[in-house]
PDB file of C-alpha atoms in Angstrom:
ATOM      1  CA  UNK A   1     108.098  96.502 100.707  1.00 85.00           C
ATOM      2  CA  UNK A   2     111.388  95.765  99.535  1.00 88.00           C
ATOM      3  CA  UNK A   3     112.890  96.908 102.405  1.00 89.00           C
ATOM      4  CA  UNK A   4     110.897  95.057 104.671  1.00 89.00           C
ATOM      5  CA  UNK A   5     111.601  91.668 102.790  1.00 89.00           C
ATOM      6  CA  UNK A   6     115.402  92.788 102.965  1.00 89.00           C
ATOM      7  CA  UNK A   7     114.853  92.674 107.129  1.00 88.00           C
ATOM      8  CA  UNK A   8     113.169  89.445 106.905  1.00 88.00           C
ATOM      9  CA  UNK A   9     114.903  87.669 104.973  1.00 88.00           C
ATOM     10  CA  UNK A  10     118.808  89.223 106.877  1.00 86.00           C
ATOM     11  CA  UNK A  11     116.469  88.205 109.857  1.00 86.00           C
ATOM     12  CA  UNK A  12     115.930  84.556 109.024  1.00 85.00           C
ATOM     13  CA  UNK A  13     119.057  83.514 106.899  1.00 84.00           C
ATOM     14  CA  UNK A  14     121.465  85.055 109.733  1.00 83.00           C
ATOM     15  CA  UNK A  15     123.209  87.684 107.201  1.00 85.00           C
ATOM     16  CA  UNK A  16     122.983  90.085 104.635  1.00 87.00           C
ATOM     17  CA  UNK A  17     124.831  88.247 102.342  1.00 87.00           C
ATOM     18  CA  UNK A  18     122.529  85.269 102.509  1.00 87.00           C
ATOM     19  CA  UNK A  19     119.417  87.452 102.333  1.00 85.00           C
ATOM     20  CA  UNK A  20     121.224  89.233  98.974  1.00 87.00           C
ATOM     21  CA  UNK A  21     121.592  85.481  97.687  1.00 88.00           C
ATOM     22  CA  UNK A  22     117.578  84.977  97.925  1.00 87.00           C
ATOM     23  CA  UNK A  23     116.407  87.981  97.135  1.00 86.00           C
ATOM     24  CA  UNK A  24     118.393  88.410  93.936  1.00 88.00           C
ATOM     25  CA  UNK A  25     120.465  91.531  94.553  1.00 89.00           C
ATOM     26  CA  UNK A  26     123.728  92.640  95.995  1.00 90.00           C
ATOM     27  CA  UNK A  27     124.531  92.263 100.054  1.00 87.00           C
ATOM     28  CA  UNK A  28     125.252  95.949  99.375  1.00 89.00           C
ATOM     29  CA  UNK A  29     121.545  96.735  98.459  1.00 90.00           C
ATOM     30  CA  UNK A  30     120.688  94.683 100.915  1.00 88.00           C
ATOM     31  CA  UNK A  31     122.539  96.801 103.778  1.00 89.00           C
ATOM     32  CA  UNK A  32     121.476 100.105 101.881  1.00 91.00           C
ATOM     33  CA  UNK A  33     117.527  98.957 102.183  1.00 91.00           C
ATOM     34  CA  UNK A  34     117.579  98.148 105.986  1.00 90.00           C
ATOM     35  CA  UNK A  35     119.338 101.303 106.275  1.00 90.00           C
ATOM     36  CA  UNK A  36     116.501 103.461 105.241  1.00 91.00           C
ATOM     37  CA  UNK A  37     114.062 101.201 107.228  1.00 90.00           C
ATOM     38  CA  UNK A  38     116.002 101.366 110.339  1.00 89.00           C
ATOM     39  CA  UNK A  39     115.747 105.504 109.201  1.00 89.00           C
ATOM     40  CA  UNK A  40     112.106 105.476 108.935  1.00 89.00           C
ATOM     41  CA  UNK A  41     111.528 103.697 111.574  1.00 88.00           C
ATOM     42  CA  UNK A  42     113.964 106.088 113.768  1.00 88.00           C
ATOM     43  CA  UNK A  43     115.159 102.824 115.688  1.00 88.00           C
ATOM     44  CA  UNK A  44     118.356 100.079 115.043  1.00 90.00           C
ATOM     45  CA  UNK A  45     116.966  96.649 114.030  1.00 89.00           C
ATOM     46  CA  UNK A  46     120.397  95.339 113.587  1.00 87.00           C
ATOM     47  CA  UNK A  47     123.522  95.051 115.139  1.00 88.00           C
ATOM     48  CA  UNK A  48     126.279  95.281 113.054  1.00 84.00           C
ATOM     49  CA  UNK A  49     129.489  93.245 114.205  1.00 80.00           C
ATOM     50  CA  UNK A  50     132.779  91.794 112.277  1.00 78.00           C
ATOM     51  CA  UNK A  51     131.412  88.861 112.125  1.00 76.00           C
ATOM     52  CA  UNK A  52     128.258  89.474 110.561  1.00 76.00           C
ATOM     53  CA  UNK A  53     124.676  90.822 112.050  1.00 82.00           C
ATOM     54  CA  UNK A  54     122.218  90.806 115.016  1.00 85.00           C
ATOM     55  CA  UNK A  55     118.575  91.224 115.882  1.00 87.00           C
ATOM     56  CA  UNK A  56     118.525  93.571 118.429  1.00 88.00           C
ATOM     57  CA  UNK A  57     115.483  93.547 121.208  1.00 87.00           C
ATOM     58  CA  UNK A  58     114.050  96.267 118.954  1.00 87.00           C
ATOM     59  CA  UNK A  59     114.567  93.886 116.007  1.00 86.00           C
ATOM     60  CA  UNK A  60     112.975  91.123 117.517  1.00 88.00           C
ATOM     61  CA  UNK A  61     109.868  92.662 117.963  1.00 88.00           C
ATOM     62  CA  UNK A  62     109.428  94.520 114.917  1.00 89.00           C
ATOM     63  CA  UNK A  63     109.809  91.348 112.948  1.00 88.00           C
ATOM     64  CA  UNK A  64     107.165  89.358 114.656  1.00 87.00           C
ATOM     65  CA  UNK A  65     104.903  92.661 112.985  1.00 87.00           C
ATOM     66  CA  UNK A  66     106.402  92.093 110.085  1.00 87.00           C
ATOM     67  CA  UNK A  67     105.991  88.346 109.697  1.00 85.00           C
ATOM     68  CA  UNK A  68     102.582  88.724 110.717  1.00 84.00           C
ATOM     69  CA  UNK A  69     102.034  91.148 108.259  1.00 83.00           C
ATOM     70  CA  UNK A  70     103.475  88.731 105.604  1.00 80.00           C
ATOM     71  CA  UNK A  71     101.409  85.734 106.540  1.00 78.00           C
ATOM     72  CA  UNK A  72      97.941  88.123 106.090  1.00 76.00           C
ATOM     73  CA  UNK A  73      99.355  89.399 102.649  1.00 76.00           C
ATOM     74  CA  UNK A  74      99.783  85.693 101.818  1.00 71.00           C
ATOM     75  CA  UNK A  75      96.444  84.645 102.968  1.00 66.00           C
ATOM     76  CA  UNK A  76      94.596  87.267 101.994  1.00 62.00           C
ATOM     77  CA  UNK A  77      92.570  87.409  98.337  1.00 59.00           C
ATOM     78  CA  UNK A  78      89.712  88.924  96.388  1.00 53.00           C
ATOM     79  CA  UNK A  79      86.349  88.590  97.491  1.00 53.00           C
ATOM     80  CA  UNK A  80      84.745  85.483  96.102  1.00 50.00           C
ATOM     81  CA  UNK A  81      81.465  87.349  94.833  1.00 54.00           C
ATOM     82  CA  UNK A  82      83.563  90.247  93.029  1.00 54.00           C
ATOM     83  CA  UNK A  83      84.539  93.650  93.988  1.00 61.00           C
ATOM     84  CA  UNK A  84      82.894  94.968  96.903  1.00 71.00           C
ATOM     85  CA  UNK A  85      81.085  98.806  96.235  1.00 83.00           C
ATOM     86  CA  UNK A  86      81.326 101.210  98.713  1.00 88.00           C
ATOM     87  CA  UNK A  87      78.579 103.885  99.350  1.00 91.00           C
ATOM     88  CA  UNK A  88      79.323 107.050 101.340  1.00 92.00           C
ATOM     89  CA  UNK A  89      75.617 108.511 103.408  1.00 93.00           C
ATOM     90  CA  UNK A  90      75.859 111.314 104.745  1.00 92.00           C
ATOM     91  CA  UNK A  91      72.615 111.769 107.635  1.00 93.00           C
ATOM     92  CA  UNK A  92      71.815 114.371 110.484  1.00 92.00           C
ATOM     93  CA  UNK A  93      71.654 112.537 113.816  1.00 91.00           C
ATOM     94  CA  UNK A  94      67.955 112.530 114.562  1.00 92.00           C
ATOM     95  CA  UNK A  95      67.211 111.346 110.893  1.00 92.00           C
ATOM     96  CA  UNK A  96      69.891 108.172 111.386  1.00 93.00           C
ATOM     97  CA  UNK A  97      68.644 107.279 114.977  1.00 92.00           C
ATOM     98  CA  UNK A  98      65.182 107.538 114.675  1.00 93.00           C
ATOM     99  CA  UNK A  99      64.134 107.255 110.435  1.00 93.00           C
ATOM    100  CA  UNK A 100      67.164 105.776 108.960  1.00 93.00           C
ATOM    101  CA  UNK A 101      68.878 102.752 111.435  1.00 93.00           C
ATOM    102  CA  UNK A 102      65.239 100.977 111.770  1.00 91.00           C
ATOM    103  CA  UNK A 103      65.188 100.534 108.067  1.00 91.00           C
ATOM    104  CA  UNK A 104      68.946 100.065 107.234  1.00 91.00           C
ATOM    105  CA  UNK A 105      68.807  96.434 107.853  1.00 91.00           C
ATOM    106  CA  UNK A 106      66.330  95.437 105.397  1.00 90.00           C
ATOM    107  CA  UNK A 107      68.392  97.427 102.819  1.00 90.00           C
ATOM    108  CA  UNK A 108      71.155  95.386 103.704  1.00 90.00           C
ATOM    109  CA  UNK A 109      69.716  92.381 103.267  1.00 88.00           C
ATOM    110  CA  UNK A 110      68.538  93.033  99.732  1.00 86.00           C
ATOM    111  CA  UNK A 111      72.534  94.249  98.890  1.00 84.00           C
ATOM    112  CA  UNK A 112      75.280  92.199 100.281  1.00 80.00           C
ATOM    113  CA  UNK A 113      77.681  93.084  98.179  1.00 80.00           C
ATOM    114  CA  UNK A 114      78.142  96.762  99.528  1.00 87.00           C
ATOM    115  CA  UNK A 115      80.075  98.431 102.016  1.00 89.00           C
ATOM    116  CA  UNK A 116      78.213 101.448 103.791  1.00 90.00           C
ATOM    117  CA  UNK A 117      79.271 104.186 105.196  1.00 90.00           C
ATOM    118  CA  UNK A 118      77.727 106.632 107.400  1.00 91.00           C
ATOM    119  CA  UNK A 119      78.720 109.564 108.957  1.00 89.00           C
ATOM    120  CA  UNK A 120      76.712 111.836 111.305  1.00 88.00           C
ATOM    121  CA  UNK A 121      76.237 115.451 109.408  1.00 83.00           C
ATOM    122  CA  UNK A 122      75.829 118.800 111.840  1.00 77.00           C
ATOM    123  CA  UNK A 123      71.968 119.412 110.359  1.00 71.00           C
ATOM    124  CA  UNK A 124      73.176 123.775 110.717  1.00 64.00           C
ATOM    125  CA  UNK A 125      75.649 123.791 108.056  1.00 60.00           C
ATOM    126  CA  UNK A 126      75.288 123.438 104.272  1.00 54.00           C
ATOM    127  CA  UNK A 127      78.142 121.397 103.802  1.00 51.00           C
ATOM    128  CA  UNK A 128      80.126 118.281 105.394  1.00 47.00           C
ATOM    129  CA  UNK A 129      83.696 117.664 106.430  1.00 52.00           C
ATOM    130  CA  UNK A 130      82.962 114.518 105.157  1.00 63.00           C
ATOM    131  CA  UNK A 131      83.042 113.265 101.633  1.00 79.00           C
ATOM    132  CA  UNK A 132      79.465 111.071 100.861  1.00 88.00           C
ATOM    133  CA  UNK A 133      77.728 109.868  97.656  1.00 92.00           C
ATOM    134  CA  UNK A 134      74.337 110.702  98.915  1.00 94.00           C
ATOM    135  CA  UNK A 135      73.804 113.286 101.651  1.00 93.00           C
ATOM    136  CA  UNK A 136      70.177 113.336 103.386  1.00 93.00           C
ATOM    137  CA  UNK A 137      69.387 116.887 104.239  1.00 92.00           C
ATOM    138  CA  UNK A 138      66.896 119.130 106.648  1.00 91.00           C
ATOM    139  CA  UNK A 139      66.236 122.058 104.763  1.00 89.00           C
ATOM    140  CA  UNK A 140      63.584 124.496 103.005  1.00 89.00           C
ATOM    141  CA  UNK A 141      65.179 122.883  99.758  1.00 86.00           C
ATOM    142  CA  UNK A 142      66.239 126.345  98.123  1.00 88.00           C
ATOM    143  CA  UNK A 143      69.686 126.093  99.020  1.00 85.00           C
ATOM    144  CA  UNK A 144      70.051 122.696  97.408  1.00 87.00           C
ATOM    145  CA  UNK A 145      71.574 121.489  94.217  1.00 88.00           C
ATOM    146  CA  UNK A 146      72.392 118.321  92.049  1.00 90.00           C
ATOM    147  CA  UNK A 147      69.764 115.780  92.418  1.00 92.00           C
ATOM    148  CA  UNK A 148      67.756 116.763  95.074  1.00 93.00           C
ATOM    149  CA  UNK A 149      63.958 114.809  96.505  1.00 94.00           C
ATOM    150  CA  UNK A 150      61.898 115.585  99.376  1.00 93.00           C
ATOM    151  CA  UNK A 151      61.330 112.247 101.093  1.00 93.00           C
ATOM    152  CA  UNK A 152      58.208 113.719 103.021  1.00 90.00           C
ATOM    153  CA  UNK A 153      56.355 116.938 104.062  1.00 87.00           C
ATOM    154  CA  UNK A 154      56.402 117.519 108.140  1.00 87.00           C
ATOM    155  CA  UNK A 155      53.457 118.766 109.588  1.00 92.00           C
ATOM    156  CA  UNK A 156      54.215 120.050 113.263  1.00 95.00           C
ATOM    157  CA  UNK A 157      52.970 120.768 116.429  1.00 96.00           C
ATOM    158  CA  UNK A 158      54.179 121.846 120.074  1.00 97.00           C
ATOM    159  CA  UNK A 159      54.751 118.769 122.032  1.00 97.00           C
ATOM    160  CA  UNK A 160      55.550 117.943 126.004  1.00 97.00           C
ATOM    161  CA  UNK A 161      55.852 115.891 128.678  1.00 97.00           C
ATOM    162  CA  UNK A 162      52.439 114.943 130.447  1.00 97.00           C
ATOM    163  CA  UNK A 163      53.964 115.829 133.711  1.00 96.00           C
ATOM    164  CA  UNK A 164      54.507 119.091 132.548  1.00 96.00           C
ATOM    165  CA  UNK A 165      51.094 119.380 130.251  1.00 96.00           C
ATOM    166  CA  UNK A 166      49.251 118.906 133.747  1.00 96.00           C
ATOM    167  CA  UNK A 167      51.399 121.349 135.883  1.00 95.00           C
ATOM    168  CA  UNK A 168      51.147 124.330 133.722  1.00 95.00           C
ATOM    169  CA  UNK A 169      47.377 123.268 132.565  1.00 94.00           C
ATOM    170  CA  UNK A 170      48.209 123.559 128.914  1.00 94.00           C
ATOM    171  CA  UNK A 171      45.512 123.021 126.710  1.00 92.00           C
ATOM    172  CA  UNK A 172      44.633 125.796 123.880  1.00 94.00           C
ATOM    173  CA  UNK A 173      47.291 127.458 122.051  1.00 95.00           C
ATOM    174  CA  UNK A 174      47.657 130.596 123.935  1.00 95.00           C
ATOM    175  CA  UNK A 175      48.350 129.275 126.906  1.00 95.00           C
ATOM    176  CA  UNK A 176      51.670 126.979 124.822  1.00 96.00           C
ATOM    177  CA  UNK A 177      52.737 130.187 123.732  1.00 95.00           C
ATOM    178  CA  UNK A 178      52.989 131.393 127.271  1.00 94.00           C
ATOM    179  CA  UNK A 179      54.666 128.433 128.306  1.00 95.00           C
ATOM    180  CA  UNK A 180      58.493 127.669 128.470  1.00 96.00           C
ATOM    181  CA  UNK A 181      59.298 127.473 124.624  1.00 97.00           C
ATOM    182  CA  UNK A 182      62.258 124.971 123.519  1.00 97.00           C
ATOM    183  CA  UNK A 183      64.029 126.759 120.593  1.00 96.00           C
ATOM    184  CA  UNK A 184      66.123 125.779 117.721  1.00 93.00           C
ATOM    185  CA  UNK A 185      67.355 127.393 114.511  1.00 90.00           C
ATOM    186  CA  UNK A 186      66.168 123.940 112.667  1.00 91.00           C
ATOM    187  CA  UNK A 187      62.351 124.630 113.278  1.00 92.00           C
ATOM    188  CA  UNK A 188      60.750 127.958 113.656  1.00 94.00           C
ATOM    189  CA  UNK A 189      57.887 128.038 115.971  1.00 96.00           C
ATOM    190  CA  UNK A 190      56.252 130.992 114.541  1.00 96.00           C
ATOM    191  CA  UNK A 191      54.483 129.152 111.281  1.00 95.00           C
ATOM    192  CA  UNK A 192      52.880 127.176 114.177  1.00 96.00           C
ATOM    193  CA  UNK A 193      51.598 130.800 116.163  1.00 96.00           C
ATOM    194  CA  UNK A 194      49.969 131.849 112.649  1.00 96.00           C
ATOM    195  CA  UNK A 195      48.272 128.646 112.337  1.00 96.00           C
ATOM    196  CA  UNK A 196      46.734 128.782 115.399  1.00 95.00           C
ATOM    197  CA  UNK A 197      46.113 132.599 114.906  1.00 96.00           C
ATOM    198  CA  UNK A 198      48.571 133.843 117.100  1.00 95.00           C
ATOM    199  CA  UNK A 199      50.233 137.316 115.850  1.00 94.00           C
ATOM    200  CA  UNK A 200      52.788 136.412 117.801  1.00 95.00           C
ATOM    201  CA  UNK A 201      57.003 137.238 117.153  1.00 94.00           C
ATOM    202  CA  UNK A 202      59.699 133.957 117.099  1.00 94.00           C
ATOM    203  CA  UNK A 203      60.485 133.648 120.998  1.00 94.00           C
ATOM    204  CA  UNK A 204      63.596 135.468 122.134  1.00 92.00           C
ATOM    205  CA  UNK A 205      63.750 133.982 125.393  1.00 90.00           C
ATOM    206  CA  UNK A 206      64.164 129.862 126.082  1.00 88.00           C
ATOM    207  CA  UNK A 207      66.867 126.931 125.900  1.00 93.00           C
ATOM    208  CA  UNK A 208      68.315 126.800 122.407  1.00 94.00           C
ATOM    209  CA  UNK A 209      69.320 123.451 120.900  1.00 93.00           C
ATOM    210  CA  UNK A 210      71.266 122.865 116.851  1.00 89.00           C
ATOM    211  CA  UNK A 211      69.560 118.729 117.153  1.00 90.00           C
ATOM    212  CA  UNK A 212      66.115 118.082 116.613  1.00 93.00           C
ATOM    213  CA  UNK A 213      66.921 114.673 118.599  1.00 93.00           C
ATOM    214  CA  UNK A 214      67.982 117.107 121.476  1.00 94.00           C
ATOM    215  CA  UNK A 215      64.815 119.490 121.391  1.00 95.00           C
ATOM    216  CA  UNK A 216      62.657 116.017 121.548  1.00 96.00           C
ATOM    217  CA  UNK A 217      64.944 114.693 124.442  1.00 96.00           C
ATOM    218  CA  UNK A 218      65.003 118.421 126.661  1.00 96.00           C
ATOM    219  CA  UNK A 219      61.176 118.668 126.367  1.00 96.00           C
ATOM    220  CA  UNK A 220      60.578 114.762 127.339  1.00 96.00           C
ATOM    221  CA  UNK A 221      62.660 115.697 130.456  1.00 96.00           C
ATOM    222  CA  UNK A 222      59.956 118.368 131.441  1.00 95.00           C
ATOM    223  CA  UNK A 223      62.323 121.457 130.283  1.00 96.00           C
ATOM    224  CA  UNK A 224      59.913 122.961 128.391  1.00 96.00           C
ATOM    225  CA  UNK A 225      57.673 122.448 125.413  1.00 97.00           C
ATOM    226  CA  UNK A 226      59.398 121.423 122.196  1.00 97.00           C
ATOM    227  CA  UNK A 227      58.061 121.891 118.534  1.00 96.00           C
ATOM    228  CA  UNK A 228      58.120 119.040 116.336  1.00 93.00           C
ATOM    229  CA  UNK A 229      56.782 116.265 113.764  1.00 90.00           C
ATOM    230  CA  UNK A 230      55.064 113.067 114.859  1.00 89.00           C
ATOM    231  CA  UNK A 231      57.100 111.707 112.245  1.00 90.00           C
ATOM    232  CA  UNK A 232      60.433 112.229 113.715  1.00 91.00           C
ATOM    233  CA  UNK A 233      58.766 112.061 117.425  1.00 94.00           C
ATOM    234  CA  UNK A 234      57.215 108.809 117.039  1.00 93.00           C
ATOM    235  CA  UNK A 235      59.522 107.062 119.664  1.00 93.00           C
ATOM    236  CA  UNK A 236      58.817 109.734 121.825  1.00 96.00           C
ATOM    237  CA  UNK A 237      55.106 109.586 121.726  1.00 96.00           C
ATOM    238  CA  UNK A 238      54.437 105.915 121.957  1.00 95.00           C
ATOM    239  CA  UNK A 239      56.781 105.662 125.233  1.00 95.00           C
ATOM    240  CA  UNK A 240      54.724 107.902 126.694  1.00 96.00           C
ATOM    241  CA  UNK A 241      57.698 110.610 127.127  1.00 96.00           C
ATOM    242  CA  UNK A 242      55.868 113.393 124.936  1.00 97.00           C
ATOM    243  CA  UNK A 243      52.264 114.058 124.308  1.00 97.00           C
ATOM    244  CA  UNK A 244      50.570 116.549 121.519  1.00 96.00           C
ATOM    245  CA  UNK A 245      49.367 119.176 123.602  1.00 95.00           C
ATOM    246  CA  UNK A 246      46.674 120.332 120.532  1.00 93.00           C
ATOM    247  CA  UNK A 247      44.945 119.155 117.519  1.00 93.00           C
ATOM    248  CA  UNK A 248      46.617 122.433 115.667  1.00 95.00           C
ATOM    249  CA  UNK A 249      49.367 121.469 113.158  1.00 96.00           C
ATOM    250  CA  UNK A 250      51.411 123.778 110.245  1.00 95.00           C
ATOM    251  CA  UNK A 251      53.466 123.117 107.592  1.00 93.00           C
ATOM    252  CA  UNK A 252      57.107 122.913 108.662  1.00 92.00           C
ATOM    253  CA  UNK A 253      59.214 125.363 106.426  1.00 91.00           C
ATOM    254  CA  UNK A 254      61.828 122.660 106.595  1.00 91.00           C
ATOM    255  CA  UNK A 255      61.939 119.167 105.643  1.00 91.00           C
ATOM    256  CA  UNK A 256      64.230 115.868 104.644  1.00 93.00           C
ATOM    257  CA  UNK A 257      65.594 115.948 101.534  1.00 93.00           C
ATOM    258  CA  UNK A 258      67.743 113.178  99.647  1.00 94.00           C
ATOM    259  CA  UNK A 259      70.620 114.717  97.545  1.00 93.00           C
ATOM    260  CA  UNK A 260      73.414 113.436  95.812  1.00 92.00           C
ATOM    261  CA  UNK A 261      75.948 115.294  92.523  1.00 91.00           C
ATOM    262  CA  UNK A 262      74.439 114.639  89.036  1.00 90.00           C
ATOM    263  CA  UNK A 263      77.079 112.185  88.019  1.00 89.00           C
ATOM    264  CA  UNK A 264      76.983 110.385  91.361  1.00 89.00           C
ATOM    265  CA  UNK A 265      73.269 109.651  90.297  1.00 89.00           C
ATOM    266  CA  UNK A 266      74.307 106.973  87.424  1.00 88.00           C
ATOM    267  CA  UNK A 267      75.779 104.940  89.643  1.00 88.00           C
ATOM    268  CA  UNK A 268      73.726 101.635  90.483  1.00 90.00           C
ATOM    269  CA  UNK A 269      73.992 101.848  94.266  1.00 91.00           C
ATOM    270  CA  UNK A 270      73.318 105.562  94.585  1.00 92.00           C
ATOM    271  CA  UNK A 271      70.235 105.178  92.622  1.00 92.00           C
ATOM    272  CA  UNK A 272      69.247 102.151  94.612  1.00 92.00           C
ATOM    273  CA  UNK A 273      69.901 103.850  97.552  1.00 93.00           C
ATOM    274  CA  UNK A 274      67.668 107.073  96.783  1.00 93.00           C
ATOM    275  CA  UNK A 275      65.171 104.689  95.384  1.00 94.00           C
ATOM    276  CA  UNK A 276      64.642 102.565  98.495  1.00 92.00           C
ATOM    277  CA  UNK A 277      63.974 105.658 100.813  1.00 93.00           C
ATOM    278  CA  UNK A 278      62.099 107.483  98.435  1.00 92.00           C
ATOM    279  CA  UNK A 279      59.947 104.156  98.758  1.00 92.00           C
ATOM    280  CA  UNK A 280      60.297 103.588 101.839  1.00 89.00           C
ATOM    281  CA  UNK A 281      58.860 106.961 103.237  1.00 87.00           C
ATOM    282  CA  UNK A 282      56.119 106.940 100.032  1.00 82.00           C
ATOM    283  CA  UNK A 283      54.583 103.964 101.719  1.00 66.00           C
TER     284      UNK A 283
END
């Protein structure tokens, strides 16, 4: 910063000398700063001459940034209602398209004062790149820690499009097992086979997808029949893209959970955050 108001200020009064004058300090501290900025900037903002100094084009330019960086500083100031809190979410996709983003704006509403954040989690790995205060998870909850709640149980089913229900004639559960079979490390389909009393292995054969979203979207483009939760398939099924192929449901051995770190959890708009969905999918 000093630099920079060394440049300006040689830049408007014509001379280093001048800008030492205003600034309060000697015309050789003055040389010495712009120096290091024409250094760090790895360009010559000056040229130097016996009869005193020079924008050069370079110059020119730069200090139109700079000036307009100067007027913003000037202009800028606190926010009227306080200090702004930020809170960090960390969300699989499906979850955020389909659960979360419908609901975000009402939580918005009720907090103005807060700056969100959320960033898109790969639902296979334990862990995030990305730091968050509250991290919504799809797992079997054992490999959990801190504060952890389920926001719902899933109950699932095999699901497909009609077009595809009709061709292959799929009605009763064997004939779903013999069909094309969508897979995906997320959600097993073999507590489904033993519900509908099928001793039947996980498939080893079949398209493999790491995003529920992406199972949902491959099977409503007739590519096979995807496992899933009417929850989390709702769009699906009222467009008319996917249909339950049987009555038979099963626990799913996964679900959502809401986590965030024990001392994250005193904070007033983690809380409120966990709260609200907790609420939200209780209702």
């Amino acid at each position: 910063m000093h630099a920079l108001a060394a440049f300006e200020a040689a830049a408007r009064l014509g001379g280093f000398a001048p800008a030492a004058e205003e600034l309060c300090v000697t015309p050789s501290a003055v040389s010495h700063r712009i120096r290091q900025l024409e250094q760090q900037l790895a360009m010559q903002l000056f040229e130097r001459t016996p009869t005193g100094v020079r924008l050069t084009t370079a110059g020119r330019l730069y200090l139109a940034r700079v000036r307009e960086a100067f007027v913003s500083l000037a202009h800028s100031r606190p926010d009227a209602h306080g200090p702004r809190v930020r809170l960090r979410i960390s969300v699989p996709p499906t979850f955020a398209r389909q659960l979360l983003m419908p609901r975000l704006p009402a939580f918005m509403r009720q907090h103005d004062g807060l700056d969100l954040e959320v960033h898109v989690a790969n639902p296979v790995a334990v862990a995030t790149d990305e730091p968050a205060d509250v991290s919504i998870r799809w797992s079997t909850g054992n490999d959990l820690g801190g504060v952890v709640h389920r926001l719902f149980d899933e109950r699932i089913g095999p699901l497909a499009a009609p077009d595809l229900v009709a061709e292959l004639g799929l009605t009763s559960a064997a004939e779903v097992a013999a069909a094309p079979l969508l897979r995906t490390p997320l959600l097993p389909w073999t507590p489904w086979f033993q519900a509908a009393g099928l001793n039947l292995p996980e498939p080893e054969r079949g398209a493999v997808f790491n995003d529920l979203g992406l199972v949902l979207e491959a099977a409503g483009a007739g590519l096979g029949v995807a496992m899933g939760s009417r929850r989390l398939a709702a769009a699906w099924l009222d467009s008319g893209r996917l249909v339950p192929i049987t009555d038979i449901l099963a626990d799913s051995p996964h679900s959502y959970f809401v986590t965030c770190a024990h001392e994250a959890a005193a904070r007033p708009e983690v809380a409120g955050f966990i709260d609200w969905l907790r609420a939200g999918f209780a209702e």
